CSV table of C-alpha atoms in Angstrom, one decimal:
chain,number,residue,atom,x,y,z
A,1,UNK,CA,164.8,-29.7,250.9
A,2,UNK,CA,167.8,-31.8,252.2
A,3,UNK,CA,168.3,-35.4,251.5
A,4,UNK,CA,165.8,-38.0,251.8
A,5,UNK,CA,163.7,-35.3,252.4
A,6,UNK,CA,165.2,-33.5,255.5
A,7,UNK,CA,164.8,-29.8,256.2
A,8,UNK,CA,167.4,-27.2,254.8
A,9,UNK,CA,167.2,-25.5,257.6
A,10,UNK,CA,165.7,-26.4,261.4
A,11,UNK,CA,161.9,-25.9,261.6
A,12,UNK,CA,160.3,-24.8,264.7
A,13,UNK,CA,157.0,-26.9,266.2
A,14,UNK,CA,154.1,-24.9,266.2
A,15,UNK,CA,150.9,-27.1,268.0
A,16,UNK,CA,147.9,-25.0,267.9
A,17,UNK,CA,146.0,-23.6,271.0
A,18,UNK,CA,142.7,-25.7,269.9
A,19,UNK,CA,142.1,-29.0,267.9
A,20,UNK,CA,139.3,-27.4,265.4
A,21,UNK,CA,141.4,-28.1,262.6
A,22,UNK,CA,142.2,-31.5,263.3
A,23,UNK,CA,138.2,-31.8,264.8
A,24,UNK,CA,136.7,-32.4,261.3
A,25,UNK,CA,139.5,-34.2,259.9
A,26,UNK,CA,138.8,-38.1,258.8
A,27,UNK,CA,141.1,-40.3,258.7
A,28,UNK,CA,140.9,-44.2,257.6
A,29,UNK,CA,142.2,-47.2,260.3
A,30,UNK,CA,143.6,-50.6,259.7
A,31,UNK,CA,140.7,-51.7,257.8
A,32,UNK,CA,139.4,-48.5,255.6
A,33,UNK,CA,137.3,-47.2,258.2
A,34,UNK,CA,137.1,-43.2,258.5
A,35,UNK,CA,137.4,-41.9,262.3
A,36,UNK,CA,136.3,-38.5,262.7
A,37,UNK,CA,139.4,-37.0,264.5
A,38,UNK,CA,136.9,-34.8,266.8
A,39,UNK,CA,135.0,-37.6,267.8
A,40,UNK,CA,137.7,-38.8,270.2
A,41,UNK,CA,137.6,-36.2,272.3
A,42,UNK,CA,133.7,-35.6,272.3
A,43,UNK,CA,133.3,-37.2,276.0
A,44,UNK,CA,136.6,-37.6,277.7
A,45,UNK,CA,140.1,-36.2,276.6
A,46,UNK,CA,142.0,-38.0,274.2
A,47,UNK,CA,145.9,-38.8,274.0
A,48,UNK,CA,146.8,-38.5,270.1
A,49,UNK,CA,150.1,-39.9,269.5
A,50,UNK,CA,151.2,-38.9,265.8
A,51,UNK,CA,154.3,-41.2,265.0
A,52,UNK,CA,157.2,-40.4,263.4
A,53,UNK,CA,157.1,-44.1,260.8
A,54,UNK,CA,155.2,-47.7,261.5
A,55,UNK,CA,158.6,-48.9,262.4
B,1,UNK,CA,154.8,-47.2,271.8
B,2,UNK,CA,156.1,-46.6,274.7
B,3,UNK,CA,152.5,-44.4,275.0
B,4,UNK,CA,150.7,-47.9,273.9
B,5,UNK,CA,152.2,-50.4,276.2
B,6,UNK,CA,151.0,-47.5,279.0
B,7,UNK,CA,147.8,-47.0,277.7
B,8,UNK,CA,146.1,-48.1,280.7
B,9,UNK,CA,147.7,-45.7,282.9
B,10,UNK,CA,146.5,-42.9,280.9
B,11,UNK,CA,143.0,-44.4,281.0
B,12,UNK,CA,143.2,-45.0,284.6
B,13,UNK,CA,143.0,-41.1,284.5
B,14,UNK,CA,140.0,-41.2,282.0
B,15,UNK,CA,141.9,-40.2,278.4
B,16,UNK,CA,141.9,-42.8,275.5
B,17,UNK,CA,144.9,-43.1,273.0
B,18,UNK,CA,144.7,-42.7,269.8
B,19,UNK,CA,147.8,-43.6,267.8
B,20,UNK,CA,148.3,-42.0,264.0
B,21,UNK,CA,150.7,-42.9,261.4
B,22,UNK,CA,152.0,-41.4,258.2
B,23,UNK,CA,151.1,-44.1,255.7
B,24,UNK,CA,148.3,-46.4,254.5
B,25,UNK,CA,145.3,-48.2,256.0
B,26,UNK,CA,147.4,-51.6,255.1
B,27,UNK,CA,150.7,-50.2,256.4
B,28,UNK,CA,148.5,-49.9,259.8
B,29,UNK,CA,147.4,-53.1,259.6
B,30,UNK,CA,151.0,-54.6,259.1
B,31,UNK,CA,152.2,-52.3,262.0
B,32,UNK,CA,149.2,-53.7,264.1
B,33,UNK,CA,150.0,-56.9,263.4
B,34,UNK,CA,153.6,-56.9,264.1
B,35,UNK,CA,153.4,-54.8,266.9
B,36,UNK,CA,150.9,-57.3,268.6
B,37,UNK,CA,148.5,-53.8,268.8
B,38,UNK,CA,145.0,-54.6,269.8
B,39,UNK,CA,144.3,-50.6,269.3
B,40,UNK,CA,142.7,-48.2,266.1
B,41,UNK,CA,145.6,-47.3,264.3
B,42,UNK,CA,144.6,-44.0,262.1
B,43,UNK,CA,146.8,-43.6,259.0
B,44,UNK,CA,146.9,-40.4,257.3
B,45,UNK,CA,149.6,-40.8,254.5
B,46,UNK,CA,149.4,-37.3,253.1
B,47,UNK,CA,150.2,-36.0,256.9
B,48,UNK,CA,147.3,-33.7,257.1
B,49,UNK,CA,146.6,-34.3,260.5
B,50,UNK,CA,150.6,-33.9,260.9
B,51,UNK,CA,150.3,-30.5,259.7
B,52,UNK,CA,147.7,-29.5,261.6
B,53,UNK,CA,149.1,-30.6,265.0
B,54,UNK,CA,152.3,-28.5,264.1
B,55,UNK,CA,154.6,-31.3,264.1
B,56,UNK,CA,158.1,-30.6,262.4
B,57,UNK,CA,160.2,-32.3,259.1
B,58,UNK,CA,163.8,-32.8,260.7
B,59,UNK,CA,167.1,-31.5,259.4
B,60,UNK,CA,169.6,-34.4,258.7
B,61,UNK,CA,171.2,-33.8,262.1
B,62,UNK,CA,168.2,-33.8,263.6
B,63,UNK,CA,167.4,-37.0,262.2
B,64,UNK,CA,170.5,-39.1,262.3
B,65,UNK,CA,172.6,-37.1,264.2
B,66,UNK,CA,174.9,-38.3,267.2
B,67,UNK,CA,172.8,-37.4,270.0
B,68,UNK,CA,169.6,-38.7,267.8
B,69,UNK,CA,171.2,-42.1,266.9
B,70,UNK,CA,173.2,-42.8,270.3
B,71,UNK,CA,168.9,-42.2,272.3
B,72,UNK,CA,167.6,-44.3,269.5
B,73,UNK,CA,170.1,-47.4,270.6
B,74,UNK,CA,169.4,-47.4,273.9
B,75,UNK,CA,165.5,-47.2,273.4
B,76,UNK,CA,166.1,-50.1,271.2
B,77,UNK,CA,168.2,-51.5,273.6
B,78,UNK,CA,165.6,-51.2,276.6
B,79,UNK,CA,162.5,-52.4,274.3
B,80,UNK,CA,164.1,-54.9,272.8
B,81,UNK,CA,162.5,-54.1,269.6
B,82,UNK,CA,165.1,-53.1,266.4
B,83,UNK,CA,163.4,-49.7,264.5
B,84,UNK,CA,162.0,-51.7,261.5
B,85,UNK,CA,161.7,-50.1,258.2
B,86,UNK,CA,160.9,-46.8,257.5
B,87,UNK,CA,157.0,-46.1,256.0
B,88,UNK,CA,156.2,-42.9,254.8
B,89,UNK,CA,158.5,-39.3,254.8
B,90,UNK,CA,161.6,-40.4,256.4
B,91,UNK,CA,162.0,-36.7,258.2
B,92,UNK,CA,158.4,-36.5,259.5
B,93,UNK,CA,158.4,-36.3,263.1
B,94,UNK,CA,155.7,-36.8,265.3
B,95,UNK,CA,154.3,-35.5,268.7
B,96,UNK,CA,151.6,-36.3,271.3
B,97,UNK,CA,148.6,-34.2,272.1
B,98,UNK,CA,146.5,-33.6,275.2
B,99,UNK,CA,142.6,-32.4,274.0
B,100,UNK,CA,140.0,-31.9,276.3
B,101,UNK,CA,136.0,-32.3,275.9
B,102,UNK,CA,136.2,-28.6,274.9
B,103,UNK,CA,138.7,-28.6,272.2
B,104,UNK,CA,141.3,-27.0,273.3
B,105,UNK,CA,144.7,-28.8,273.2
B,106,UNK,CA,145.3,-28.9,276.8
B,107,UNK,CA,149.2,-30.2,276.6
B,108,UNK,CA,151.7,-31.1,274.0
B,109,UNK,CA,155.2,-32.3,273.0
B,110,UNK,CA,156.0,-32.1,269.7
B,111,UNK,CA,159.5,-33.9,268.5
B,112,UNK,CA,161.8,-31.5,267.9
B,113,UNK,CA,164.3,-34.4,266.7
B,114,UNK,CA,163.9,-38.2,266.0
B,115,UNK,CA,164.8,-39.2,269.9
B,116,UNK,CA,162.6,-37.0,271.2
B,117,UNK,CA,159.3,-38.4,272.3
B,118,UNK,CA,156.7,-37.6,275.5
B,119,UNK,CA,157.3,-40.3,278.2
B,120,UNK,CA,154.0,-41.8,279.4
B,121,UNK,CA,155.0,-40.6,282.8
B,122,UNK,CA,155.1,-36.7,281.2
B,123,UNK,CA,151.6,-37.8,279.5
B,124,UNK,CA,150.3,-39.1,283.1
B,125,UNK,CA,151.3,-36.0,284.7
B,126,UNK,CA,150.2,-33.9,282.2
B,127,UNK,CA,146.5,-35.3,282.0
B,128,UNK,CA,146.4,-35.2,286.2
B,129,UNK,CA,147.0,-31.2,285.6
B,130,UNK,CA,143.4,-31.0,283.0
């Protein structure tokens, strides 16, 4: 591990060929609600967007 | 959020954003709020989800490197909006994600440095091809 916690050496993206992992995974919102990740995508397709910071 | 202020295009095409972050519920809430966002904002501060969509910790270059900073002023410069403070692991990058009905991921574009980010017109075109 490099500073502020940077790679030591350049990592390669590896996005899966299906969401089943993610599917099942709960997360919370704003408030402290949990979303069932899989529940997005249940009737139509969903856009995730996983960003880098809140900045 | 470049991908939120096009939201509507990519619901025009029947797909719903969903926008996650790498810190808490009340960090969302903060960035909600100072981003004028009327939309869920998931956090997931121990980067689970991050893991599992195969998004990638940067190298210092790939963070803060020429290339990385000289995009990163002129997307500032075009949105008009200064990169506020860093929340969460400062390396974590993100990504964006096309799933279908099915499960299967149907598109993606994982950062592979800090500047490097799907445009909604790549998102658009990608969601006309499911």
């Amino acid at each position: 591990m490099g500073i502020i916690g940077t790679a030591g050496e350049r990592q390669h993206t590896h996005p899966p060929e299906r969401a089943d992992d993610l599917a099942d995974m709960e997360l919370p919102d704003q408030d402290g609600a949990e979303h069932r990740l899989g529940d997005y995508w249940k009737d139509a397709p969903a856009v995730l967007v996983w960003l880098r910071h809140y900045g | 959020m470049q991908s939120y202020r096009e939201r509507g295009a990519f619901e025009k095409e029947g797909a719903q954003l969903v926008l996650i972050g790498q810190a808490t519920p009340r960090h969302a809430a903060h960035f909600r709020r100072r981003q004028g966002i009327d939309l869920t904002v998931l956090a997931d501060e121990k980067r689970r989800s991050y893991k599992a969509a195969g998004a990638k910790v940067a190298t210092l270059n790939e963070l803060v490197g020429p290339k990385v900073m000289a995009k990163g002023l002129i997307s500032s410069m075009r949105s008009r909006q200064p990169q506020g403070r860093t929340i969460g692991h400062p390396a974590q990058l993100g990504g964006t994600m096309i799933i279908g009905r099915d499960g299967s991921v149907a598109w993606s574009h994982m950062s592979e440095d800090a500047s490097d980010n799907a445009t909604p017109e790549e998102i658009v075109a990608a969601l006309r091809g499911i």
